[in-house]
mmCIF file of C-alpha atoms in Angstrom:
data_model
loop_
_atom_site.group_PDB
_atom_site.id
_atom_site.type_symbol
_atom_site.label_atom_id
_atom_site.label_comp_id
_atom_site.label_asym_id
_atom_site.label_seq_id
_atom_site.Cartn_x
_atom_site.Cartn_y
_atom_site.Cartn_z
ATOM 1 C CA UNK A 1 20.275 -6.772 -11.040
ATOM 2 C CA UNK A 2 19.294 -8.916 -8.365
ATOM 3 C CA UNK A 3 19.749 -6.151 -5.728
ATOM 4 C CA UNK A 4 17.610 -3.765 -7.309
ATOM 5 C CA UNK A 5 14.896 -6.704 -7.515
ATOM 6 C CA UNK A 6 14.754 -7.689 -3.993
ATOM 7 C CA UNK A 7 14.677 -3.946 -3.422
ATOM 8 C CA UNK A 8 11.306 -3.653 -4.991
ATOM 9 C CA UNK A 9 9.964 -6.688 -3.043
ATOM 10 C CA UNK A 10 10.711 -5.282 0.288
ATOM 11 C CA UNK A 11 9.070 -2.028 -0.801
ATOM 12 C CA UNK A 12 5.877 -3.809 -1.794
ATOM 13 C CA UNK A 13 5.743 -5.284 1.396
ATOM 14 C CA UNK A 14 6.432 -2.670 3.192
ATOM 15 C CA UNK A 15 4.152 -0.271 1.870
ATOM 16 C CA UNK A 16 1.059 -1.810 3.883
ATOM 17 C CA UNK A 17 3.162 -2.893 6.487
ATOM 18 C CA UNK A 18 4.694 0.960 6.836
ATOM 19 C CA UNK A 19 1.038 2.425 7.475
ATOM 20 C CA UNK A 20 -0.133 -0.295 9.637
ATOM 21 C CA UNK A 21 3.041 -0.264 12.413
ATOM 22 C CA UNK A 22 1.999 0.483 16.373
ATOM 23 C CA UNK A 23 5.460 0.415 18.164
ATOM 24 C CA UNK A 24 5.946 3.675 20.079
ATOM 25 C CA UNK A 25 9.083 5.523 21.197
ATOM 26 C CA UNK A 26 8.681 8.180 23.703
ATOM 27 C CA UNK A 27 4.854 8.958 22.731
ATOM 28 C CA UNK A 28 5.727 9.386 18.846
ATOM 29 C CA UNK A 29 6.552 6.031 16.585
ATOM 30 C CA UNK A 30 9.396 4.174 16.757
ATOM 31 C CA UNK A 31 12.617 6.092 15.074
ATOM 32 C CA UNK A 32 12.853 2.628 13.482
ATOM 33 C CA UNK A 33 10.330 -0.079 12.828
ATOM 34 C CA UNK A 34 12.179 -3.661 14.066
ATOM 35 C CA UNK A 35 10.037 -5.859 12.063
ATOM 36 C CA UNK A 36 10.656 -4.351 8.880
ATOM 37 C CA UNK A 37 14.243 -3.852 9.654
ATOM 38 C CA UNK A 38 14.552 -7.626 10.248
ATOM 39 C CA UNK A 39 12.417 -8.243 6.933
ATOM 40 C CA UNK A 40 14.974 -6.391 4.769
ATOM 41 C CA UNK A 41 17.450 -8.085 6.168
ATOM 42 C CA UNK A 42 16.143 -11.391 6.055
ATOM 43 C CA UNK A 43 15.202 -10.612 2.557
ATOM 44 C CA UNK A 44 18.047 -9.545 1.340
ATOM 45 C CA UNK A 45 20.717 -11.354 3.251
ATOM 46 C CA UNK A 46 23.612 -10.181 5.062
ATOM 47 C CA UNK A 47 26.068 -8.626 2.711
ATOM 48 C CA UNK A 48 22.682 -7.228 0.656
ATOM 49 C CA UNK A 49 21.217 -5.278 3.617
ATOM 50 C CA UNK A 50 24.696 -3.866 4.352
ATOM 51 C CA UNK A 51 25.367 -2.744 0.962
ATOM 52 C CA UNK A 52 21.666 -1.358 0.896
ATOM 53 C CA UNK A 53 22.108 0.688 4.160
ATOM 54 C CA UNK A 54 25.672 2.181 2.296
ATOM 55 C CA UNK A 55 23.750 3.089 -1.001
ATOM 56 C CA UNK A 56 21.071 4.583 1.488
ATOM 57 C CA UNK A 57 23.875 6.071 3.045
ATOM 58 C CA UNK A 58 25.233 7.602 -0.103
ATOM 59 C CA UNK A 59 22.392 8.837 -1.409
ATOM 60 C CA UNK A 60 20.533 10.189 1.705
ATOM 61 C CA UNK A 61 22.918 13.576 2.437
ATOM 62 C CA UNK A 62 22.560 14.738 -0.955
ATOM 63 C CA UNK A 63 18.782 14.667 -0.638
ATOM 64 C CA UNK A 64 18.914 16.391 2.379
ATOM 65 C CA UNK A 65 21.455 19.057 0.958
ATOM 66 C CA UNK A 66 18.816 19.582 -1.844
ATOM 67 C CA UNK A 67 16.002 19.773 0.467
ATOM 68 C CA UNK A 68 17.900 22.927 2.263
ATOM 69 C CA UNK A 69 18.841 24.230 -0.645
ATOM 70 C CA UNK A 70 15.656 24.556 -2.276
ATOM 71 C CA UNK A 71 13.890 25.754 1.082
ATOM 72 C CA UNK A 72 16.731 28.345 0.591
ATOM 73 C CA UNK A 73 16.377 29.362 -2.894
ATOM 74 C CA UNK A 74 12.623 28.613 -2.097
ATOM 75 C CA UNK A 75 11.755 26.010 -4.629
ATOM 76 C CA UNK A 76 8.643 24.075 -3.703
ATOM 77 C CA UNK A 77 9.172 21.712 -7.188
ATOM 78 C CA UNK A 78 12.461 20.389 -6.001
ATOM 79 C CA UNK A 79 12.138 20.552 -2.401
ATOM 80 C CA UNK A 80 8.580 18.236 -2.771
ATOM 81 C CA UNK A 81 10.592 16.068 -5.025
ATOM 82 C CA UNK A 82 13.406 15.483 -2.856
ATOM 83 C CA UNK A 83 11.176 15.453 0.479
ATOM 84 C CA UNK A 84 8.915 12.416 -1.930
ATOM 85 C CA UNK A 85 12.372 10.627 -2.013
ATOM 86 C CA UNK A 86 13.581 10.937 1.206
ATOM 87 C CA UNK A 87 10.548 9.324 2.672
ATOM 88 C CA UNK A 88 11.026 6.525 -0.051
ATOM 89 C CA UNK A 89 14.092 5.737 1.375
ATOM 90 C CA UNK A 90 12.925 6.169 5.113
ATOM 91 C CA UNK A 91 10.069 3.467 4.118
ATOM 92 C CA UNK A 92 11.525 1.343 2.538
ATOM 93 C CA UNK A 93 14.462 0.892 5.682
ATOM 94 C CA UNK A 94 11.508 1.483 8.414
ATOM 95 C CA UNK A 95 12.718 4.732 9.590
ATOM 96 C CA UNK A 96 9.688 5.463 10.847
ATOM 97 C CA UNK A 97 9.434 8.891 12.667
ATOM 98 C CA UNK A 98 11.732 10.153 9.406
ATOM 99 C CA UNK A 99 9.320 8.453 7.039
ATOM 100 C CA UNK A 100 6.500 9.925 8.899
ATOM 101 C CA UNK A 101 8.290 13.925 8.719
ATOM 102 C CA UNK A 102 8.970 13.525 5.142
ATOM 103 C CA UNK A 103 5.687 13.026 3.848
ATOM 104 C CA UNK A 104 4.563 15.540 5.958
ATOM 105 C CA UNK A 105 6.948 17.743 4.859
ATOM 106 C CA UNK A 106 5.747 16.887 0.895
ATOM 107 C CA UNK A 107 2.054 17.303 1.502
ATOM 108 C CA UNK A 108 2.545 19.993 3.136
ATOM 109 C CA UNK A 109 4.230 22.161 -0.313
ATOM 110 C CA UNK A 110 1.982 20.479 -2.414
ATOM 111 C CA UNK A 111 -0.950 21.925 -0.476
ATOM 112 C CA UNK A 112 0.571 25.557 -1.086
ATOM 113 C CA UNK A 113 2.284 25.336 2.438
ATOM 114 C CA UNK A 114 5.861 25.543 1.597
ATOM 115 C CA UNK A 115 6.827 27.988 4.602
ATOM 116 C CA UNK A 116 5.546 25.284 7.087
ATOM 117 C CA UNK A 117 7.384 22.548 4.821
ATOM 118 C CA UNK A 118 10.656 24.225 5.270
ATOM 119 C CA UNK A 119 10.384 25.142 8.707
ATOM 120 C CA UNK A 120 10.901 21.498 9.762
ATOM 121 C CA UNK A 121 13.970 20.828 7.509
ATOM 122 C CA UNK A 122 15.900 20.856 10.762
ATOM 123 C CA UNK A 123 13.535 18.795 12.399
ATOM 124 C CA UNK A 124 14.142 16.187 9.534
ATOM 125 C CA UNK A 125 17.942 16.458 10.140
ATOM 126 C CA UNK A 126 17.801 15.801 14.106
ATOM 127 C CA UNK A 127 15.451 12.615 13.605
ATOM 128 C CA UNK A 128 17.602 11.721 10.843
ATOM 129 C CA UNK A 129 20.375 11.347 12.920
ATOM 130 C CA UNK A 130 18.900 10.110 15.813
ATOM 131 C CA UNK A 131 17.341 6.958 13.388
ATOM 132 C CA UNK A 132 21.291 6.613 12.279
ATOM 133 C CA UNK A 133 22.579 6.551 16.107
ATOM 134 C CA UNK A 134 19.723 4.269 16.559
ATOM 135 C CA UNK A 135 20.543 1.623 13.673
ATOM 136 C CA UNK A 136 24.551 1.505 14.677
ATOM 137 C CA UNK A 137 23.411 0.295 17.587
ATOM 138 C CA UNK A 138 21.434 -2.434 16.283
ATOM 139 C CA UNK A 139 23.974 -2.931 13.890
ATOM 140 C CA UNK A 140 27.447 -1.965 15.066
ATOM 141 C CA UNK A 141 29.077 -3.445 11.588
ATOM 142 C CA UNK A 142 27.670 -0.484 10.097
ATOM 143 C CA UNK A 143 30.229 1.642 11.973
ATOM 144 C CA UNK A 144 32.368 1.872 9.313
ATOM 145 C CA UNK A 145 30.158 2.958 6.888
ATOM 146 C CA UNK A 146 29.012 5.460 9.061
ATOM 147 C CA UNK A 147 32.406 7.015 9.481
ATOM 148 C CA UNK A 148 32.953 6.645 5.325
ATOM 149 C CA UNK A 149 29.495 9.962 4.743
ATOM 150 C CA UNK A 150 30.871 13.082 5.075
ATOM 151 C CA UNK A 151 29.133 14.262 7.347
ATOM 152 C CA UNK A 152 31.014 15.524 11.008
ATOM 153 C CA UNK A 153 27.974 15.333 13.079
ATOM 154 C CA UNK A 154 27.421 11.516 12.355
ATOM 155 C CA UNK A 155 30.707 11.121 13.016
ATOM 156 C CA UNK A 156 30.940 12.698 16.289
ATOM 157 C CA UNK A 157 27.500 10.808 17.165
ATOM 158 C CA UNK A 158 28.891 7.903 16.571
ATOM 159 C CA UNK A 159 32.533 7.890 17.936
#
């Protein structure tokens, strides 16, 4: 599957390229990191970076439903696996400040602090959001894509 291969370029690239970024936003990083925004989609096209931001958007409320759920039935082995993922996905798209939170949020279970881990679930959810507003912006085609999750809050952010 050619998607799935140009996928695992832009990671690799990204990786480095992830660590290294210096844009700000309001003292913090960037909610989203232009240059490897632009990458993806030069890499991958047009109609390849839209259907990657609609598999992204697809897959990303289910990991944060499993992230509150297992900070609710206070599960430290799913909640660092689905935390590990998020910020995969955050990474790979240059979310940045969500990216960032993630792996915070992983490292911090792993290291035995799972009440500090779940105490910025919401924290997650708010950037999350604002990285979405953030991207239909740059990308108002997205809009309807946007409107397809199920989630109401996107929806009234974006309307």
């Amino acid at each position: 599957n050619q998607l799935v291969l140009k996928i695992d370029q832009v990671i690799s690239k990204n990786e480095n390229t992830l660590s290294q970024s210096t844009e700000l936003y309001s003292d913090k990083r960037a909610l989203i990191d232009s240059d490897i925004i632009q990458e993806v989609f030069d890499n991958m096209g047009e109609e390849g970076f839209y259907d990657l931001i609609k598999i992204y958007l697809e897959d990303v409320q289910g990991i944060l439903n499993r992230l509150k759920d297992a900070a609710k039935n206070r599960d430290p082995d799913i909640f660092i696996h689905a935390s590990h993922k998020y910020a995969g996905g955050a990474a790979v798209l240059g979310f940045l400040q969500a990216n960032d939170l993630a792996r915070e949020m992983e490292t911090l279970s792993r290291n035995q602090q799972f009440n500090d881990a779940i105490a910025r679930v919401d924290e997650l959810e708010f950037i999350h959001k604002r990285t979405l507003v953030a991207l239909r912006a740059k990308y108002p085609r997205l809009k309807k894509w946007f409107l397809a999750t199920q989630d109401s809050d996107i929806h009234a952010l974006l309307i």
